[in-house]
Each structure stands twice: as structure tokens, then as C-alpha cells.
Amino acid sequence: MPRGSPRFREWLEMSERLCPRDEADVVEAVRWAVSNGRTLDVAGSGSKAGLGRHIQTDATLELSGLSGVTLYEPEELVLSAKAGTQVAEIEALVAASKQMLAFEPMDFGPLLGLAPGGGTLGGLMACNLAGPRRPSAGAARDHALGIRAVSGRAEAFKAGGRVVKNVTGYDLPRGLAGSYGTLAAFTELTIKVLPRPETVETLLLLGLDPAAAAAAMSAAVGSYYDVSGAAHVPEAVAAAIAAVAGAGTAVTALRLEGVQPSIRHRRGKLEAMLRTHGTLSFLDADASRGFWQAVRDVTPFAVPLPPALPDPALMAGLDPATQSEAVLRPQGLGPRVKPGDEGAHLENHPALWRISVAPMAGPSVGAALREIGARCLYDWAGGLVWAEMPGAEPQTAAVRAAVAAAGGGHATLIRASAAARAAEEVFQPLDPITGALIARMKNGFDPGRVLSPGRIYAGV
């Protein structure tokens, strides 16, 4: 069907989910939306559709069809791929060359009741993801070299390049990272990859309370011993992580990566330095990898997968009696919730907050939230607090008050019902100056408020 033809336009008018095949299709879809005053929810595989404010748009611009690695040069530590390429595919590819995505992007699927492994490169950058290595390696934006994208003006553009020395002018890759598809739809991205450490071990301190754990983690990450991850898991939460469930107490974990002789030396030095803080133990390489993946994906607070939906492609052509037998979509293939129902299956699950504060302030935030029944997990040496509420009510006022009392920070509502995400300030409220700056960026990239309007803040 030729782009721009009457039949193509008719197809756009009738579709609730637009699935472009290439960048030109994306331009055409956005141009149609601009011309007709329509709004588009920018999505990849839909694995993070439950993040941000709940919005209603005229159609979903699904970019999962823009898939495939277009360049990978291990010796240059650079990779380019289309926006719909699955992160799991990229991680497997670079692992074969003993490389990695150093920012350790988390998989939101388990937290949102979805199958793991569904995230895409475009979604990763749109949400600026990072895991336990964030304090030492940075977030996704710090590894972005170049992008191709389509703005809300229906203009295709590129920024950056494929090598660091070619990245000049406005740093749009960093500026668009974390914009949740509200400024532009990524079509292709170029990122840095780094060598993967040869092995890993984890030093454990057992039985510490959050305040004592924060002091120990601060001493460790401030030392010369190159700690690449520091997390504290209270006893009740640790019981849900297989690698440390047998400890029967709270666990404070310090990750050491590199070659074995170096790890052995650094572990010895850390043990000598931290011996007075508590009982010591350690995890070997396999147990360490499992533990840090659980911390990265916050699996103790995961929710069960919802029932799989019948696959329309499989149901077509079957008689009603056979259809009633519910032919199910295999786990991991495509969305597990209907478009527009994102968050509906989370109505009765505990609300979940992601709170970023100064590392030594994490314990005070956790203490305030425990008083209202929340369970907490501490990453980034105490600077990232995951707080699961005792019920579906987000208790936003209590969370914001705890953050303010700790000296300020950012609290983001990660999991809640669609109604709560529509009514609450999901992201940290903005001061007037920052709010005006974000509004100017939106006006520059998407003056017609076509792309995911209101996903981060109302009216933007």
C-alpha cells in the first residue's frame, strides 16, 4: 500500500495500533496525526506501558517492527540497532564477544506483571534505565552516542554519531533520554558497549539495620577497592532472593568484579576494613550474578503474570466452540494485556515507589515509610530506595513528606492502578523554572502535543 495514498490514509484512520515498518512509515504516521489533530502513544513492545501517568490517546505508535542490529564493531566498542530491537537480543550478542551494557538496564516486566525479556532498545533509552552499576558506570544516557528519531512535527532527524569524537553540537541523545516518548520517537540508536568483567564475587555483611548498612556501604564505595555494586536487603525481603534466602537475616552486599587475583586482594582488604561492622560472608560468581539480577529487577516485589490472552491470529478461522477453549499466546511472545488496559491487572497489587535521595538519607526515608507498613530494598549504596506500599493505595503525601524530610530527592510511582496513575503526580513535582524548561522543550519538539501527551506531566 503506497504511503500517502487514500487507502493508506484510510488504514491510518481505522487503526488503533500503528505498526510502522521503517522510519518513513513513522514520519507518515506522525504527519497523519498532526494533520488530523490525533494523539499517539509511543511504544515499543509495550513492556513499560504501565510506567508514567495513565493517558488515553487516539492510537498507539508501536515501534517493535523496527528491529535488528545494524552495526556491531566489538573492537570499537560500539553498537547500532533499530529502536524495536529487544534488549535481550543485544545483551546476548555482546556477551558472545565478552562485552556488556555497562549501565546494567533493569527489566521492568516482573514488576509490572509481564513476562521478562520484552524490553526494547528504544524503550530502554526513552526511560533512561540503569541498574546497580549506575553510581560507577552511569545510566543509559551516558552510553548514548547517536540517535535517529522522528519529532512531533513529523520531521526525521539524527544527532550524535557512531564514535565518541564525532559527537558534536547539541547533545540530543542525552537530552531525549528519559523523555518517555513525549518529545520524539526513536527509530535507531547507537550506544557504547564495554568489556565484561572476567568474574564476580560479593562480600556480605549480615544482620545490619539500614542505617548501619548505609555507613558500611559508604565506607566501601569510598575506598580504593572498586566496588561496583552496593545494596542492602532487609530480612523479610532477602527471604525472596534465592542466593541469600538461607542467611535468615538482613544482607548488605558489596560487589567486586574483575580478574580473580584482583578480586581476592580487594575482598581481603574490604574484609579487614569492615570486620567491625558485622558478620562477614560472601557469594561466589554464580550466586553473585543471580543476586544482582534480583536486585536489578527488584524481583522480591514482582507480581504474578496475569492470565495469557487468546492470540487473535490463532483464534481466527476457528469455530466458536474451539475458540472457547482459549488458545493461549505462549509466554513472552507479545503483550499480555490488551492495548488501553495497561495497569488494569495491577489494580489490587501493592503500589511501588522508586525513590532517589542522597545515599546516607536512604535509611531515614525507609524508616518513615516502614511506619506506614512499607517494605523497602536499598540499592546504590542507599541512594535508591524501592518502597512497596502495604496496599494498592500509593500514599503519595506520606512518600513526598518522607523525601522532603530527608533533604529532598525524586520519588516516582512505578506501579499503581490506572486510576491512581491518572490522579497522582507520578513523577517528582517540578519547580517553576524546571517546569518552564520542560514545556519549552515540548513546544520545540512536539508543539501539537501529538506524542504521548501527559505521560510525564499533565499538559506536556
CSV table of C-alpha atoms in Angstrom, one decimal:
chain,number,residue,atom,x,y,z
A,1,MET,CA,0.0,0.0,0.0
A,2,PRO,CA,1.8,3.2,-1.1
A,3,ARG,CA,2.4,5.8,1.7
A,4,GLY,CA,0.2,8.8,1.3
A,5,SER,CA,-2.3,7.1,-0.8
A,6,PRO,CA,-6.0,7.4,0.1
A,7,ARG,CA,-6.1,3.8,1.0
A,8,PHE,CA,-3.1,4.2,3.3
A,9,ARG,CA,-4.8,7.2,5.0
A,10,GLU,CA,-8.0,5.2,5.4
A,11,TRP,CA,-6.0,2.5,7.1
A,12,LEU,CA,-4.5,5.0,9.5
A,13,GLU,CA,-7.9,6.3,10.3
A,14,MET,CA,-9.2,2.9,11.2
A,15,SER,CA,-6.2,1.6,13.2
A,16,GLU,CA,-5.9,1.8,16.9
A,17,ARG,CA,-2.3,0.4,16.7
A,18,LEU,CA,0.0,1.7,14.1
A,19,CYS,CA,2.9,-0.6,13.3
A,20,PRO,CA,5.5,1.1,11.1
A,21,ARG,CA,7.9,-0.9,9.0
A,22,ASP,CA,10.6,1.7,8.8
A,23,GLU,CA,11.4,5.3,9.6
A,24,ALA,CA,9.5,6.7,6.6
A,25,ASP,CA,6.4,4.9,8.0
A,26,VAL,CA,6.9,6.6,11.3
A,27,VAL,CA,7.1,10.0,9.7
A,28,GLU,CA,3.9,9.3,7.7
A,29,ALA,CA,2.0,8.2,10.9
A,30,VAL,CA,3.1,11.2,12.8
A,31,ARG,CA,2.3,13.5,9.9
A,32,TRP,CA,-1.2,12.0,9.7
A,33,ALA,CA,-1.7,12.5,13.5
A,34,VAL,CA,-0.5,16.2,13.2
A,35,SER,CA,-2.8,16.8,10.2
A,36,ASN,CA,-5.9,15.3,11.9
A,37,GLY,CA,-5.4,16.5,15.4
A,38,ARG,CA,-4.8,13.0,16.7
A,39,THR,CA,-2.6,11.8,19.6
A,40,LEU,CA,-0.2,8.8,19.6
A,41,ASP,CA,1.1,6.7,22.5
A,42,VAL,CA,4.7,5.9,21.5
A,43,ALA,CA,5.6,2.3,22.4
A,44,GLY,CA,8.0,-0.5,21.6
A,45,SER,CA,6.9,-3.9,22.8
A,46,GLY,CA,4.6,-2.4,25.4
A,47,SER,CA,6.7,-3.8,28.3
A,48,LYS,CA,6.8,-0.4,30.0
A,49,ALA,CA,3.3,0.8,29.1
A,50,GLY,CA,2.4,0.8,32.8
A,51,LEU,CA,5.1,3.4,33.6
A,52,GLY,CA,4.2,7.1,33.9
A,53,ARG,CA,0.9,8.8,34.1
A,54,HIS,CA,-2.1,6.9,32.6
A,55,ILE,CA,-3.0,8.6,29.4
A,56,GLN,CA,-5.6,8.0,26.7
A,57,THR,CA,-4.6,8.5,23.1
A,58,ASP,CA,-6.2,8.0,19.7
A,59,ALA,CA,-3.8,5.3,18.6
A,60,THR,CA,-0.6,3.5,19.7
A,61,LEU,CA,2.5,4.0,17.6
A,62,GLU,CA,4.1,0.6,18.1
A,63,LEU,CA,7.8,0.5,17.0
A,64,SER,CA,8.6,-3.1,17.6
A,65,GLY,CA,8.6,-3.7,13.9
A,66,LEU,CA,11.7,-1.5,13.6
A,67,SER,CA,14.0,-4.3,14.8
A,68,GLY,CA,17.6,-5.5,14.1
A,69,VAL,CA,21.2,-4.7,14.9
A,70,THR,CA,22.6,-2.6,12.1
A,71,LEU,CA,26.2,-2.3,13.2
A,72,TYR,CA,28.3,-4.0,15.8
A,73,GLU,CA,32.0,-3.5,16.0
A,74,PRO,CA,33.4,-5.2,19.1
A,75,GLU,CA,36.9,-3.8,18.7
A,76,GLU,CA,35.4,-0.3,18.6
A,77,LEU,CA,33.0,-0.9,21.5
A,78,VAL,CA,30.1,0.4,19.5
A,79,LEU,CA,26.7,-1.0,18.6
A,80,SER,CA,23.8,0.4,16.5
A,81,ALA,CA,20.3,-1.1,16.4
A,82,LYS,CA,16.8,-0.1,15.4
A,83,ALA,CA,14.6,1.1,18.2
A,84,GLY,CA,12.4,-2.0,18.4
A,85,THR,CA,15.3,-4.4,18.9
A,86,GLN,CA,14.9,-6.4,22.1
A,87,VAL,CA,17.4,-5.7,24.8
A,88,ALA,CA,17.8,-9.4,25.5
A,89,GLU,CA,18.9,-9.9,21.9
A,90,ILE,CA,21.5,-7.2,22.2
A,91,GLU,CA,22.8,-8.5,25.5
A,92,ALA,CA,23.2,-12.0,24.1
A,93,LEU,CA,25.1,-10.6,21.1
A,94,VAL,CA,27.6,-8.6,23.0
A,95,ALA,CA,28.0,-11.3,25.6
A,96,ALA,CA,29.3,-13.6,22.9
A,97,SER,CA,32.2,-11.1,22.4
A,98,LYS,CA,32.7,-10.8,26.2
A,99,GLN,CA,31.1,-7.4,26.3
A,100,MET,CA,28.2,-5.9,28.1
A,101,LEU,CA,25.9,-2.9,28.5
A,102,ALA,CA,27.7,-1.4,31.5
A,103,PHE,CA,24.8,0.6,32.8
A,104,GLU,CA,23.0,-2.7,33.6
A,105,PRO,CA,19.5,-1.9,32.4
A,106,MET,CA,16.7,-3.3,34.6
A,107,ASP,CA,13.8,-5.3,33.2
A,108,PHE,CA,10.6,-3.8,34.4
A,109,GLY,CA,8.5,-6.8,33.2
A,110,PRO,CA,8.3,-8.7,36.5
A,111,LEU,CA,7.4,-5.5,38.5
A,112,LEU,CA,4.5,-4.8,36.1
A,113,GLY,CA,3.1,-8.3,35.9
A,114,LEU,CA,4.6,-9.0,32.5
A,115,ALA,CA,6.9,-11.7,31.1
A,116,PRO,CA,10.6,-10.8,31.5
A,117,GLY,CA,12.8,-10.1,28.5
A,118,GLY,CA,10.4,-8.0,26.5
A,119,GLY,CA,12.0,-4.6,26.7
A,120,THR,CA,13.4,-2.8,23.6
A,121,LEU,CA,16.4,-0.6,23.0
A,122,GLY,CA,14.2,2.4,22.2
A,123,GLY,CA,12.2,1.9,25.4
A,124,LEU,CA,15.4,1.5,27.4
A,125,MET,CA,16.7,4.9,26.2
A,126,ALA,CA,13.3,6.5,26.5
A,127,CYS,CA,13.1,5.6,30.2
A,128,ASN,CA,16.9,6.1,30.8
A,129,LEU,CA,17.2,2.8,32.5
A,130,ALA,CA,20.1,1.8,34.8
A,131,GLY,CA,20.8,-0.9,37.4
A,132,PRO,CA,23.1,-1.4,40.4
A,133,ARG,CA,26.1,-0.2,38.5
A,134,ARG,CA,24.6,3.2,38.0
A,135,PRO,CA,26.8,5.1,40.5
A,136,SER,CA,30.0,3.9,38.9
A,137,ALA,CA,29.0,3.4,35.2
A,138,GLY,CA,26.2,6.0,34.7
A,139,ALA,CA,22.7,5.5,33.2
A,140,ALA,CA,21.7,4.7,29.6
A,141,ARG,CA,22.1,8.4,28.5
A,142,ASP,CA,25.7,8.3,29.5
A,143,HIS,CA,26.3,5.5,26.9
A,144,ALA,CA,24.3,7.0,24.0
A,145,LEU,CA,26.4,8.1,21.1
A,146,GLY,CA,23.8,8.8,18.4
A,147,ILE,CA,20.2,8.6,17.5
A,148,ARG,CA,17.7,8.7,14.6
A,149,ALA,CA,14.2,9.8,15.6
A,150,VAL,CA,11.0,11.5,14.4
A,151,SER,CA,9.7,14.5,16.3
A,152,GLY,CA,6.2,15.5,16.9
A,153,ARG,CA,6.5,17.8,13.9
A,154,ALA,CA,6.7,14.7,11.7
A,155,GLU,CA,10.4,15.5,11.0
A,156,ALA,CA,13.0,12.8,10.9
A,157,PHE,CA,16.3,13.9,12.4
A,158,LYS,CA,19.6,12.5,13.6
A,159,ALA,CA,22.0,13.6,16.3
A,160,GLY,CA,25.4,12.4,17.5
A,161,GLY,CA,27.4,9.7,15.7
A,162,ARG,CA,28.9,6.3,15.8
A,163,VAL,CA,32.1,7.3,17.6
A,164,VAL,CA,32.7,9.5,20.6
A,165,LYS,CA,34.9,12.0,18.7
A,166,ASN,CA,32.1,12.6,16.2
A,167,VAL,CA,29.5,13.6,18.8
A,168,THR,CA,29.3,17.4,18.4
A,169,GLY,CA,26.7,20.1,18.7
A,170,TYR,CA,23.7,19.8,21.0
A,171,ASP,CA,23.7,16.5,22.9
A,172,LEU,CA,20.3,15.4,21.9
A,173,PRO,CA,20.8,11.7,22.7
A,174,ARG,CA,21.2,12.6,26.3
A,175,GLY,CA,18.5,15.3,26.2
A,176,LEU,CA,15.9,12.9,24.8
A,177,ALA,CA,16.9,10.0,27.2
A,178,GLY,CA,14.3,9.8,29.9
A,179,SER,CA,11.6,11.7,27.9
A,180,TYR,CA,9.3,8.6,27.8
A,181,GLY,CA,8.4,9.2,24.1
A,182,THR,CA,6.9,12.6,24.7
A,183,LEU,CA,9.4,14.5,22.6
A,184,ALA,CA,10.3,12.1,19.7
A,185,ALA,CA,10.0,8.5,18.6
A,186,PHE,CA,13.4,6.8,18.4
A,187,THR,CA,14.0,4.8,15.2
A,188,GLU,CA,17.6,3.9,15.6
A,189,LEU,CA,20.2,4.2,18.4
A,190,THR,CA,24.0,3.9,18.7
A,191,ILE,CA,25.4,3.1,22.1
A,192,LYS,CA,28.7,2.3,23.7
A,193,VAL,CA,29.4,-1.2,25.0
A,194,LEU,CA,32.2,-2.2,27.3
A,195,PRO,CA,34.3,-5.3,28.2
A,196,ARG,CA,32.6,-7.7,30.6
A,197,PRO,CA,34.5,-8.4,33.8
A,198,GLU,CA,36.1,-11.9,33.9
A,199,THR,CA,34.3,-12.9,37.1
A,200,VAL,CA,32.5,-11.5,40.1
A,201,GLU,CA,32.2,-12.1,43.8
A,202,THR,CA,30.1,-10.4,46.5
A,203,LEU,CA,31.1,-9.6,50.1
A,204,LEU,CA,28.2,-9.9,52.5
A,205,LEU,CA,27.7,-8.2,55.9
A,206,LEU,CA,24.9,-9.9,57.8
A,207,GLY,CA,22.4,-8.6,60.3
A,208,LEU,CA,22.8,-4.8,59.8
A,209,ASP,CA,20.0,-2.3,60.1
A,210,PRO,CA,19.6,0.1,57.2
A,211,ALA,CA,21.5,3.0,59.0
A,212,ALA,CA,24.5,0.7,59.8
A,213,ALA,CA,24.3,-0.7,56.3
A,214,ALA,CA,24.5,2.7,54.8
A,215,ALA,CA,27.6,3.6,56.8
A,216,ALA,CA,29.3,0.3,55.8
A,217,MET,CA,28.4,0.8,52.1
A,218,SER,CA,29.6,4.4,52.2
A,219,ALA,CA,32.9,3.3,53.5
A,220,ALA,CA,33.2,0.6,50.9
A,221,VAL,CA,32.3,2.6,47.8
A,222,GLY,CA,34.5,5.4,49.0
A,223,SER,CA,37.5,3.1,49.3
A,224,TYR,CA,40.1,2.3,46.7
A,225,TYR,CA,38.7,-1.2,46.2
A,226,ASP,CA,36.5,-0.6,43.2
A,227,VAL,CA,33.1,-1.7,44.5
A,228,SER,CA,30.7,-1.9,41.5
A,229,GLY,CA,27.5,-2.5,43.4
A,230,ALA,CA,26.3,-1.8,47.0
A,231,ALA,CA,22.9,-2.9,48.2
A,232,HIS,CA,21.1,-3.6,51.5
A,233,VAL,CA,18.2,-6.1,51.6
A,234,PRO,CA,16.2,-6.3,54.9
A,235,GLU,CA,15.5,-9.7,56.3
A,236,ALA,CA,11.9,-10.1,55.1
A,237,VAL,CA,12.9,-9.0,51.6
A,238,ALA,CA,16.1,-11.1,51.5
A,239,ALA,CA,14.0,-14.2,52.0
A,240,ALA,CA,12.6,-13.8,48.5
A,241,ILE,CA,16.1,-13.8,46.9
A,242,ALA,CA,17.3,-17.4,46.4
A,243,ALA,CA,21.0,-16.5,46.7
A,244,VAL,CA,20.7,-15.1,50.2
A,245,ALA,CA,17.4,-16.6,51.4
A,246,GLY,CA,19.3,-19.0,53.7
A,247,ALA,CA,21.0,-16.2,55.6
A,248,GLY,CA,17.9,-15.7,57.7
A,249,THR,CA,18.8,-12.1,58.3
A,250,ALA,CA,19.3,-8.8,56.6
A,251,VAL,CA,22.0,-8.7,54.0
A,252,THR,CA,24.3,-5.9,52.9
A,253,ALA,CA,26.1,-6.8,49.7
A,254,LEU,CA,29.2,-5.3,48.0
A,255,ARG,CA,30.0,-6.5,44.5
A,256,LEU,CA,33.6,-6.9,43.3
A,257,GLU,CA,34.3,-7.5,39.6
A,258,GLY,CA,37.4,-8.2,37.5
A,259,VAL,CA,40.1,-10.9,37.4
A,260,GLN,CA,40.2,-13.4,40.2
A,261,PRO,CA,43.6,-12.3,41.8
A,262,SER,CA,42.4,-8.7,41.9
A,263,ILE,CA,39.1,-9.7,43.5
A,264,ARG,CA,40.8,-11.8,46.1
A,265,HIS,CA,43.1,-9.0,47.1
A,266,ARG,CA,40.3,-6.4,47.2
A,267,ARG,CA,38.0,-8.7,49.1
A,268,GLY,CA,40.7,-9.2,51.8
A,269,LYS,CA,41.2,-5.5,52.2
A,270,LEU,CA,37.4,-4.9,52.5
A,271,GLU,CA,37.0,-7.7,55.0
A,272,ALA,CA,39.8,-6.1,57.2
A,273,MET,CA,38.2,-2.7,56.9
A,274,LEU,CA,34.6,-3.8,57.6
A,275,ARG,CA,35.1,-6.6,60.1
A,276,THR,CA,33.9,-4.4,62.9
A,277,HIS,CA,30.6,-3.6,61.1
A,278,GLY,CA,29.2,-7.1,61.3
A,279,THR,CA,29.4,-10.8,60.5
A,280,LEU,CA,31.0,-11.4,57.1
A,281,SER,CA,30.2,-13.9,54.4
A,282,PHE,CA,30.4,-14.0,50.6
A,283,LEU,CA,28.8,-15.2,47.4
A,284,ASP,CA,30.7,-16.9,44.5
A,285,ALA,CA,30.3,-16.0,40.9
A,286,ASP,CA,27.1,-17.8,40.1
A,287,ALA,CA,25.3,-16.8,43.2
A,288,SER,CA,26.5,-13.2,42.8
A,289,ARG,CA,25.1,-13.0,39.3
A,290,GLY,CA,21.7,-14.3,40.5
A,291,PHE,CA,21.7,-11.9,43.5
A,292,TRP,CA,22.5,-8.8,41.5
A,293,GLN,CA,20.0,-9.6,38.8
A,294,ALA,CA,17.3,-9.9,41.5
A,295,VAL,CA,18.4,-6.5,42.9
A,296,ARG,CA,18.5,-5.0,39.4
A,297,ASP,CA,14.9,-6.2,38.6
A,298,VAL,CA,13.6,-5.8,42.2
A,299,THR,CA,12.2,-9.3,41.9
A,300,PRO,CA,11.1,-9.5,45.6
A,301,PHE,CA,8.4,-7.0,44.7
A,302,ALA,CA,7.4,-8.7,41.4
A,303,VAL,CA,3.8,-9.5,40.8
A,304,PRO,CA,2.5,-12.7,39.2
A,305,LEU,CA,1.9,-12.8,35.4
A,306,PRO,CA,-1.8,-12.2,34.5
A,307,PRO,CA,-3.6,-14.8,32.6
A,308,ALA,CA,-2.5,-15.0,29.0
A,309,LEU,CA,-4.9,-13.6,26.4
A,310,PRO,CA,-6.1,-15.6,23.4
A,311,ASP,CA,-4.0,-14.8,20.4
A,312,PRO,CA,-6.3,-13.4,17.7
A,313,ALA,CA,-4.0,-14.8,15.0
A,314,LEU,CA,-4.5,-18.3,16.4
A,315,MET,CA,-8.2,-17.8,17.1
A,316,ALA,CA,-9.1,-16.6,13.6
A,317,GLY,CA,-10.8,-19.2,11.5
A,318,LEU,CA,-11.7,-21.4,14.5
A,319,ASP,CA,-15.4,-22.2,15.2
A,320,PRO,CA,-16.8,-20.7,18.4
A,321,ALA,CA,-16.7,-23.9,20.3
A,322,THR,CA,-13.0,-24.3,19.6
A,323,GLN,CA,-12.4,-20.6,20.4
A,324,SER,CA,-14.0,-21.1,23.8
A,325,GLU,CA,-11.1,-23.5,24.6
A,326,ALA,CA,-8.9,-20.3,24.8
A,327,VAL,CA,-5.9,-20.9,22.6
A,328,LEU,CA,-3.3,-19.0,24.6
A,329,ARG,CA,-0.4,-16.9,23.5
A,330,PRO,CA,2.9,-18.5,24.6
A,331,GLN,CA,4.6,-16.7,27.5
A,332,GLY,CA,7.0,-14.0,26.3
A,333,LEU,CA,5.5,-13.5,22.8
A,334,GLY,CA,3.9,-10.1,22.6
A,335,PRO,CA,1.8,-8.1,25.1
A,336,ARG,CA,0.0,-10.0,27.8
A,337,VAL,CA,-2.6,-7.2,28.4
A,338,LYS,CA,-5.0,-5.6,26.0
A,339,PRO,CA,-4.0,-2.2,24.5
A,340,GLY,CA,-5.5,0.5,26.6
A,341,ASP,CA,-5.8,-1.8,29.7
A,342,GLU,CA,-2.2,-1.2,30.8
A,343,GLY,CA,-2.3,-1.3,34.6
A,344,ALA,CA,-5.7,-2.9,34.8
A,345,HIS,CA,-4.2,-6.2,36.1
A,346,LEU,CA,-2.4,-4.2,38.8
A,347,GLU,CA,-5.5,-2.8,40.5
A,348,ASN,CA,-5.2,-5.0,43.6
A,349,HIS,CA,-1.4,-5.3,43.8
A,350,PRO,CA,0.7,-3.1,46.2
A,351,ALA,CA,1.8,0.3,44.9
A,352,LEU,CA,5.5,0.6,44.3
A,353,TRP,CA,7.8,3.7,44.5
A,354,ARG,CA,11.3,4.3,43.2
A,355,ILE,CA,13.0,7.0,45.4
A,356,SER,CA,16.3,8.6,44.7
A,357,VAL,CA,18.0,10.5,47.5
A,358,ALA,CA,21.4,11.1,48.9
A,359,PRO,CA,22.9,7.7,49.9
A,360,MET,CA,23.0,8.4,53.7
A,361,ALA,CA,19.4,9.7,53.6
A,362,GLY,CA,18.0,6.4,52.3
A,363,PRO,CA,17.6,4.8,55.7
A,364,SER,CA,15.6,7.8,57.1
A,365,VAL,CA,13.2,7.6,54.1
A,366,GLY,CA,12.9,3.8,54.6
A,367,ALA,CA,12.2,4.3,58.4
A,368,ALA,CA,9.4,6.8,57.7
A,369,LEU,CA,7.8,4.5,55.2
A,370,ARG,CA,8.1,1.4,57.3
A,371,GLU,CA,5.9,3.2,59.9
A,372,ILE,CA,3.1,3.0,57.4
A,373,GLY,CA,3.8,-0.6,56.6
A,374,ALA,CA,6.0,-0.3,53.5
A,375,ARG,CA,8.7,-2.9,52.6
A,376,CYS,CA,12.0,-1.4,51.3
A,377,LEU,CA,15.0,-2.5,49.3
A,378,TYR,CA,18.1,-0.2,49.1
A,379,ASP,CA,20.4,0.0,46.1
A,380,TRP,CA,23.1,2.5,45.0
A,381,ALA,CA,24.7,2.4,48.5
A,382,GLY,CA,21.4,3.6,50.0
A,383,GLY,CA,20.7,6.3,47.4
A,384,LEU,CA,17.9,4.3,45.6
A,385,VAL,CA,15.0,3.1,47.8
A,386,TRP,CA,12.4,0.8,46.4
A,387,ALA,CA,9.4,1.0,48.6
A,388,GLU,CA,6.4,-1.3,48.3
A,389,MET,CA,3.3,0.0,50.0
A,390,PRO,CA,1.1,-2.2,52.2
A,391,GLY,CA,-1.7,-2.0,49.7
A,392,ALA,CA,-2.8,-0.6,46.4
A,393,GLU,CA,-3.1,3.0,47.7
A,394,PRO,CA,0.1,4.9,46.8
A,395,GLN,CA,0.0,7.1,49.9
A,396,THR,CA,1.7,9.9,47.9
A,397,ALA,CA,1.6,12.5,50.6
A,398,ALA,CA,3.5,10.3,53.0
A,399,VAL,CA,6.1,9.4,50.4
A,400,ARG,CA,6.6,13.0,49.4
A,401,ALA,CA,6.9,14.1,53.0
A,402,ALA,CA,9.5,11.4,53.8
A,403,VAL,CA,11.6,12.5,50.8
A,404,ALA,CA,11.3,16.2,51.8
A,405,ALA,CA,12.3,15.4,55.4
A,406,ALA,CA,15.4,13.6,54.2
A,407,GLY,CA,16.7,16.6,52.4
A,408,GLY,CA,14.9,16.2,49.0
A,409,GLY,CA,15.1,13.9,46.1
A,410,HIS,CA,13.0,12.3,43.5
A,411,ALA,CA,10.1,9.8,44.1
A,412,THR,CA,8.5,8.1,41.1
A,413,LEU,CA,5.4,6.0,41.3
A,414,ILE,CA,6.3,2.8,39.4
A,415,ARG,CA,3.3,0.6,40.0
A,416,ALA,CA,-0.3,1.5,40.7
A,417,SER,CA,-3.7,1.2,39.2
A,418,ALA,CA,-4.5,3.2,36.1
A,419,ALA,CA,-6.9,5.4,38.2
A,420,ALA,CA,-4.1,6.2,40.6
A,421,ARG,CA,-1.6,7.0,37.9
A,422,ALA,CA,-4.1,9.3,36.3
A,423,ALA,CA,-4.9,11.2,39.6
A,424,GLU,CA,-1.5,11.3,41.3
A,425,GLU,CA,1.7,13.1,40.4
A,426,VAL,CA,3.6,10.1,39.2
A,427,PHE,CA,6.9,11.9,38.9
A,428,GLN,CA,8.5,14.3,41.3
A,429,PRO,CA,6.7,17.7,41.1
A,430,LEU,CA,8.7,20.3,39.3
A,431,ASP,CA,9.9,23.7,40.4
A,432,PRO,CA,8.7,26.6,38.2
A,433,ILE,CA,12.0,27.0,36.4
A,434,THR,CA,12.4,23.3,35.5
A,435,GLY,CA,8.8,23.1,34.5
A,436,ALA,CA,9.1,26.1,32.2
A,437,LEU,CA,12.2,24.5,30.6
A,438,ILE,CA,10.5,21.2,30.0
A,439,ALA,CA,7.5,23.0,28.5
A,440,ARG,CA,9.8,24.8,26.1
A,441,MET,CA,11.4,21.5,25.0
A,442,LYS,CA,7.9,20.0,24.4
A,443,ASN,CA,7.0,23.1,22.4
A,444,GLY,CA,10.1,22.8,20.3
A,445,PHE,CA,9.9,19.0,19.5
A,446,ASP,CA,6.1,18.5,19.7
A,447,PRO,CA,4.1,21.7,19.6
A,448,GLY,CA,0.9,19.9,18.7
A,449,ARG,CA,1.1,17.6,21.8
A,450,VAL,CA,0.9,14.6,19.5
A,451,LEU,CA,3.4,12.2,21.1
A,452,SER,CA,2.4,10.6,24.4
A,453,PRO,CA,0.9,13.8,25.8
A,454,GLY,CA,0.8,13.9,29.6
A,455,ARG,CA,2.9,10.7,30.1
A,456,ILE,CA,5.2,12.6,32.4
A,457,TYR,CA,3.4,15.7,33.4
A,458,ALA,CA,-0.1,16.9,32.7
A,459,GLY,CA,-0.2,19.3,29.7
A,460,VAL,CA,3.3,18.3,28.5
